Amino acid sequence: MLLIFHDTASASDYVSSTLIEKVRTKPKAVLGLATGGTMEPIYARFVEQALRLQLDVSGLTTFNLDEYVGLRPDHPKSYAAYMHHHLFRHLKFDRARLHLPDGLSTDLDSHSLDYSAKVERCGGIDLQLLGVGGNGHIGFNEPGTPFDSRCHVVQLSERTRMDNSRFFDSGATVPASAITMGMSDIIQAREIVLVATGESKAEIVAEWYENGVTEAIPFTLLKRHTRAKIVLDDAAASLLPDSVRRSRASA
Ligand code: F6R
């Protein structure tokens, strides 16, 4: 299902309310979480709503999609630090139920396998949040990643490292590799909400729309999921055909 909102704030409000509803109906839900600029206004809104509603998040289990290899959890640019800053520190989560891949593991391959297995042991993901990279990656599954992949170590493409350099201080280098949940882990989630906002996502959203399911554009795999929502703002939807934009403009 494609939902187009007027601006980033209303798209973020919608996603936050979807999360709130999930927690209310299933307080022990397993959530798949993402990082990145797209998620920041969503987590900010979620924290605000959850505090106002006194939502109990202590029963939730979370699995983050990815983490850079080589960054300590307290490194300010690690995804562990991002999650702490934007979400975890604000609400009373049960810390033992919050999971991120460990980019410092001495055996990254077996750690990755364990991570996929742990998701399964926890009953699988109820609701997976996703952003999308400018090249169509989801998690850090770069174009060409096999659809049957499980959690694994990935060499980041130059494009992704360049896109993400905006989060690093000038002069600091973006790590060359990361651990990411695989395409198969992601698509097994019972429900998926992918969010793309801003002009920089317009081209990949148009490519997603025009193409069939192809490993060259990882994001297209979501077309096979019966409960996947693609949430856009007007800017990200700006290169979609007018007919699509008009027919979806009611969101
Ligand atoms: C982050 C992640 C990535 C981002 C994507 C978009 O955990 O999995 O796939 O969602 O790179 O990043 P932003 O939102 O910064 O444009």
PDB file of C-alpha atoms in Angstrom, residues 2-15 18 195-197 229-237 245 248-251:
ATOM      1  CA  LEU A   2       1.308   3.420  -0.980  1.00  0.00           C
ATOM      2  CA  LEU A   3       0.532   6.390   1.273  1.00  0.00           C
ATOM      3  CA  ILE A   4       1.565   9.899   0.303  1.00  0.00           C
ATOM      4  CA  PHE A   5       1.508  12.688   2.883  1.00  0.00           C
ATOM      5  CA  HIS A   6       1.796  16.374   2.318  1.00  0.00           C
ATOM      6  CA  ASP A   7       5.002  16.790   4.301  1.00  0.00           C
ATOM      7  CA  THR A   8       7.576  14.956   6.393  1.00  0.00           C
ATOM      8  CA  ALA A   9       5.873  15.900   9.669  1.00  0.00           C
ATOM      9  CA  SER A  10       2.551  14.315   8.694  1.00  0.00           C
ATOM     10  CA  ALA A  11       4.264  11.204   7.311  1.00  0.00           C
ATOM     11  CA  SER A  12       6.227  10.900  10.576  1.00  0.00           C
ATOM     12  CA  ASP A  13       3.068  11.413  12.645  1.00  0.00           C
ATOM     13  CA  TYR A  14       1.383   8.626  10.744  1.00  0.00           C
ATOM     14  CA  VAL A  15       4.273   6.190  11.308  1.00  0.00           C
ATOM     15  CA  THR A  18       1.179   3.138  13.716  1.00  0.00           C
ATOM     16  CA  VAL A 195       9.399   5.481   4.944  1.00  0.00           C
ATOM     17  CA  ALA A 196      10.979   7.739   2.305  1.00  0.00           C
ATOM     18  CA  THR A 197      10.904  11.501   2.731  1.00  0.00           C
ATOM     19  CA  LYS A 229       3.189   0.070   3.546  1.00  0.00           C
ATOM     20  CA  ILE A 230       5.295   2.568   1.623  1.00  0.00           C
ATOM     21  CA  VAL A 231       4.951   5.945   3.360  1.00  0.00           C
ATOM     22  CA  LEU A 232       6.082   8.997   1.375  1.00  0.00           C
ATOM     23  CA  ASP A 233       5.895  12.735   1.586  1.00  0.00           C
ATOM     24  CA  ASP A 234       5.135  14.866  -1.469  1.00  0.00           C
ATOM     25  CA  ALA A 235       8.822  15.522  -2.118  1.00  0.00           C
ATOM     26  CA  ALA A 236       9.746  11.824  -2.234  1.00  0.00           C
ATOM     27  CA  ALA A 237       6.697  11.135  -4.418  1.00  0.00           C
ATOM     28  CA  ARG A 245       0.136  11.163  -6.920  1.00  0.00           C
ATOM     29  CA  ARG A 248      -3.004   8.855  -3.286  1.00  0.00           C
ATOM     30  CA  ALA A 249      -3.255  12.491  -2.302  1.00  0.00           C
ATOM     31  CA  SER A 250      -5.967  11.885   0.274  1.00  0.00           C
ATOM     32  CA  ALA A 251      -3.601  10.514   2.965  1.00  0.00           C
TER      33      ALA A 251
END
